[in-house]
XYZ file of C-alpha atoms in Angstrom:
315
model
C -18.243 2.163 -5.485
C -21.929 3.126 -5.451
C -23.049 4.678 -8.682
C -26.705 4.054 -9.079
C -29.067 6.789 -9.864
C -26.424 8.845 -11.626
C -26.861 10.229 -15.206
C -25.221 8.328 -18.039
C -22.730 11.248 -18.557
C -21.663 11.080 -14.897
C -21.203 7.379 -15.003
C -18.940 7.684 -18.012
C -16.856 10.275 -16.152
C -16.697 7.871 -13.123
C -15.564 5.044 -15.399
C -12.898 7.261 -16.891
C -11.633 8.274 -13.547
C -11.641 4.699 -12.398
C -9.755 3.521 -15.539
C -7.172 6.344 -15.300
C -6.435 6.109 -11.684
C -6.372 2.281 -11.733
C -3.936 2.353 -14.672
C -1.499 4.487 -12.772
C -1.655 2.185 -9.713
C -1.225 -0.854 -12.099
C 1.862 0.741 -13.575
C 3.345 1.827 -10.262
C 2.832 -1.476 -8.405
C 3.941 -3.401 -11.490
C 7.165 -1.493 -11.475
C 7.915 -2.589 -7.866
C 7.057 -6.211 -8.771
C 9.406 -6.017 -11.842
C 12.173 -4.563 -9.590
C 11.863 -7.450 -7.178
C 11.970 -10.033 -9.951
C 14.987 -8.440 -11.660
C 17.171 -7.327 -8.751
C 18.349 -10.186 -6.604
C 19.685 -7.942 -3.979
C 16.235 -6.879 -3.218
C 15.050 -10.213 -2.391
C 15.248 -9.779 1.468
C 12.439 -10.654 3.747
C 11.390 -6.988 4.513
C 11.153 -6.128 0.732
C 9.453 -9.426 0.092
C 6.474 -8.262 2.095
C 6.523 -5.099 -0.044
C 6.482 -7.317 -3.167
C 3.346 -9.189 -1.957
C 1.711 -5.810 -1.310
C 2.608 -4.563 -4.817
C 1.413 -7.832 -6.470
C -2.000 -7.516 -4.636
C -2.243 -3.898 -5.544
C -1.380 -4.818 -9.194
C -4.066 -7.421 -9.469
C -6.537 -5.310 -7.604
C -5.961 -2.429 -10.119
C -6.126 -4.805 -13.071
C -9.474 -6.258 -12.086
C -10.774 -2.780 -11.259
C -10.180 -1.704 -14.937
C -11.875 -4.717 -16.556
C -15.359 -6.057 -16.305
C -18.595 -5.094 -17.823
C -22.008 -5.408 -15.909
C -23.550 -6.802 -19.061
C -21.275 -9.817 -19.083
C -23.060 -11.738 -16.396
C -20.782 -14.519 -14.763
C -17.597 -12.714 -15.842
C -18.646 -9.630 -14.047
C -19.369 -11.402 -10.832
C -16.002 -13.130 -11.015
C -14.326 -9.689 -11.621
C -16.164 -8.194 -8.622
C -15.037 -10.954 -6.327
C -11.463 -10.914 -7.429
C -11.328 -7.140 -7.022
C -12.611 -7.558 -3.451
C -10.086 -10.419 -2.741
C -6.992 -8.546 -3.814
C -8.021 -5.135 -2.437
C -8.588 -6.726 1.019
C -5.243 -8.478 0.711
C -3.530 -5.236 -0.186
C -4.390 -3.489 3.068
C -3.765 -6.719 5.021
C -0.250 -6.843 3.720
C 0.270 -3.391 5.093
C -0.490 -4.759 8.528
C 2.133 -7.439 8.209
C 4.721 -4.762 7.398
C 3.660 -2.670 10.393
C 3.933 -5.790 12.587
C 7.275 -6.711 11.207
C 8.672 -3.285 11.834
C 7.219 -3.213 15.437
C 8.557 -6.705 16.206
C 12.016 -5.774 14.934
C 12.386 -2.290 16.261
C 10.230 -2.212 19.469
C 10.502 -5.792 20.706
C 13.972 -6.501 19.193
C 12.961 -9.908 17.846
C 14.801 -11.526 14.954
C 12.323 -14.279 14.094
C 10.202 -12.389 11.773
C 11.272 -14.491 8.743
C 9.946 -17.567 10.505
C 6.389 -15.976 10.471
C 6.097 -15.753 6.563
C 3.875 -18.830 6.318
C 1.651 -17.305 9.100
C 1.533 -14.016 7.144
C 0.310 -15.873 3.985
C -2.249 -17.858 5.880
C -3.586 -14.642 7.610
C -3.638 -12.414 4.470
C -4.900 -14.913 1.783
C -7.228 -16.823 4.191
C -8.826 -13.722 5.596
C -9.177 -12.217 2.126
C -10.859 -15.504 0.871
C -13.266 -15.602 3.818
C -14.208 -11.938 3.381
C -14.845 -12.567 -0.321
C -17.022 -15.641 0.241
C -19.123 -13.825 2.883
C -19.523 -10.992 0.540
C -21.721 -13.224 -1.708
C -24.268 -13.250 0.943
C -27.155 -10.825 0.198
C -25.787 -9.903 -3.328
C -28.579 -9.032 -5.635
C -27.767 -11.130 -8.684
C -30.700 -9.800 -10.585
C -29.512 -6.202 -10.574
C -26.018 -5.274 -11.552
C -24.664 -1.667 -11.145
C -22.153 0.304 -13.192
C -19.238 -1.480 -11.548
C -19.146 -5.244 -10.994
C -17.930 -4.566 -7.450
C -21.058 -2.575 -6.522
C -23.716 -4.142 -4.142
C -27.280 -3.232 -5.042
C -29.561 -4.730 -2.257
C -29.590 -3.310 1.194
C -28.404 -6.568 2.692
C -25.616 -6.713 0.125
C -24.597 -3.215 1.057
C -24.334 -4.101 4.750
C -22.402 -7.351 4.046
C -20.044 -5.368 1.708
C -19.388 -2.747 4.508
C -18.791 -5.457 7.076
C -16.418 -7.514 4.793
C -14.405 -4.678 3.490
C -14.629 -1.370 5.371
C -14.674 -2.978 8.984
C -11.375 -4.926 8.310
C -10.036 -1.946 6.435
C -10.494 0.519 9.349
C -9.294 -2.261 11.687
C -6.084 -2.242 9.642
C -5.923 1.483 9.804
C -6.173 1.510 13.481
C -3.653 -1.283 14.010
C -1.102 0.455 11.632
C -1.598 3.756 13.370
C -1.100 2.399 16.708
C 1.961 0.248 15.704
C 3.741 3.106 13.952
C 3.033 5.366 16.862
C 4.802 2.992 19.170
C 7.728 2.510 16.694
C 8.172 6.356 16.292
C 7.897 7.031 20.011
C 10.567 4.383 20.682
C 12.859 5.731 18.057
C 12.485 9.241 19.226
C 13.501 8.195 22.722
C 16.457 6.169 21.407
C 17.399 9.119 19.211
C 17.497 11.564 22.210
C 19.545 9.150 24.120
C 22.081 8.402 21.336
C 22.441 12.310 20.509
C 23.019 12.957 24.201
C 26.031 10.609 24.237
C 27.582 11.506 20.838
C 29.577 14.259 19.227
C 27.718 17.289 17.741
C 28.613 16.241 14.150
C 27.047 12.798 14.638
C 24.155 14.434 16.349
C 23.244 16.384 13.252
C 23.525 13.367 10.949
C 21.581 11.175 13.318
C 18.674 13.641 13.720
C 18.549 14.196 10.009
C 18.462 10.494 9.172
C 16.003 9.560 11.860
C 13.668 12.359 11.040
C 13.645 11.294 7.453
C 12.804 7.695 8.498
C 10.167 8.790 11.023
C 8.456 11.088 8.460
C 8.379 8.224 5.947
C 6.780 5.795 8.425
C 4.219 8.482 9.525
C 2.852 8.512 5.965
C 2.165 4.797 5.848
C -1.211 4.860 7.830
C -2.235 8.009 6.004
C -2.256 6.139 2.708
C -5.156 3.985 3.622
C -7.012 6.800 5.230
C -6.662 9.026 2.184
C -7.578 6.247 -0.224
C -10.625 5.029 1.452
C -11.998 7.911 3.645
C -14.180 9.233 0.766
C -15.281 5.810 0.028
C -16.395 5.132 3.654
C -18.336 8.478 3.741
C -19.995 7.541 0.425
C -21.124 4.141 1.806
C -22.521 5.731 5.080
C -24.367 8.399 2.887
C -25.786 5.616 0.563
C -27.126 3.817 3.714
C -28.737 7.025 4.855
C -30.066 8.225 1.501
C -29.882 5.351 -0.902
C -31.777 7.261 -3.669
C -29.564 10.280 -3.735
C -25.955 10.073 -4.934
C -23.374 12.990 -4.615
C -21.377 13.136 -7.834
C -18.361 15.002 -6.519
C -18.193 12.529 -3.612
C -18.457 9.583 -5.966
C -15.573 11.045 -7.925
C -13.372 11.287 -4.870
C -14.401 7.858 -3.767
C -13.592 6.155 -7.145
C -10.384 8.208 -7.844
C -8.627 7.978 -4.388
C -9.483 4.250 -3.905
C -8.096 3.466 -7.339
C -4.882 5.339 -6.586
C -4.123 3.185 -3.522
C -1.754 0.980 -5.536
C 0.196 4.138 -6.694
C 0.435 5.579 -3.254
C 1.732 2.225 -1.805
C 4.288 1.794 -4.585
C 5.754 5.171 -3.865
C 5.722 4.934 -0.197
C 6.718 1.358 0.450
C 8.514 0.432 -2.841
C 10.621 3.459 -3.893
C 13.051 3.247 -0.935
C 16.754 3.804 -1.029
C 17.517 0.165 -1.784
C 15.365 0.144 -4.813
C 16.802 3.449 -6.055
C 20.234 2.226 -5.551
C 19.631 -0.926 -7.523
C 18.213 1.099 -10.379
C 21.210 3.598 -10.286
C 23.644 0.708 -10.365
C 21.961 -0.756 -13.476
C 21.807 2.621 -15.110
C 25.522 3.091 -14.502
C 26.144 0.024 -16.706
C 24.401 1.595 -19.657
C 25.047 5.291 -18.921
C 27.044 6.888 -21.823
C 30.393 8.353 -20.905
C 29.537 11.751 -22.246
C 26.355 11.995 -19.951
C 28.544 10.947 -17.003
C 30.558 14.197 -17.451
C 27.463 16.243 -17.183
C 25.855 13.997 -14.401
C 28.676 12.899 -12.135
C 26.474 11.886 -9.215
C 26.395 8.112 -9.749
C 25.204 5.252 -7.877
C 28.488 5.064 -5.915
C 27.662 8.142 -3.854
C 24.165 7.053 -3.377
C 25.114 3.515 -2.577
C 26.994 4.748 0.427
C 23.603 5.137 2.120
C 23.147 1.922 4.034
C 19.358 2.331 4.585
C 17.380 -0.737 5.017
C 14.186 -1.428 3.217
C 12.024 -0.894 6.137
C 14.233 0.031 9.067
C 16.271 3.122 8.319
C 17.718 3.361 11.845
C 19.828 0.720 13.563
C 19.381 1.002 17.329
C 22.411 0.096 19.314
C 22.751 0.047 23.089
C 25.036 2.871 24.235
C 28.406 1.630 25.461
């Protein structure tokens, strides 16, 4: 978040935008973490990956809120932890995409055996990128945010250690979900062609819902970091000229990544069903008369955390 050469009033606005958006992401991702810890039925491997994603988002948002450039060492520690958990966040999205691809496209059932490799890949890569980020950091000049790199070398290293792996993750997720969606479309057409009309309508509706949901996943990272990438490129070209409205979009959208992830990845049918079932235990009898649609009807939807369609070979 480059904010140098901005007026004090503009910096205060950016700080308020960052604090407000990061707080929303902290609450959203924290809610998913809490659901995972409270509801035992959610502790399946697919949602466990969502839990790690939400945990990374929650910590990334937390460290984005705190930290003062005047606090020296604490500020540097805050900047590095922010970098670490933000990188971990978009890396966990690649493990979710990989799991979905391996399960749906390649029909493999060994994804749970890869959990240790996922941890090594995510936390190890995040640590390496964070350590490399210290190269070229101008410790004599701090910006408005502790995450900001001031020197030219530091800006290049920051771009390499964050935005290069970020857009690599975006390309990987986009290509992976494209393959998943294409295969499911083909499987749906084959299944519909061999089924009764009533089943055809239900299958098409369920599959389109799942495909539309998966199609949003790569767009979250693009929407969260597109303005930040543009702002970094502009900062390379014209380091002495900051565009305020671009900085607002950069700060605001990046800070909302955790909220977007919690809605797209976390608030699936399994989570909603678990919440409805708990609410039914404390739902007053008088209110049930007015709101008869309880978790029983919603619980009939056997949608998985990540894979909403079960592909079966036609007999």
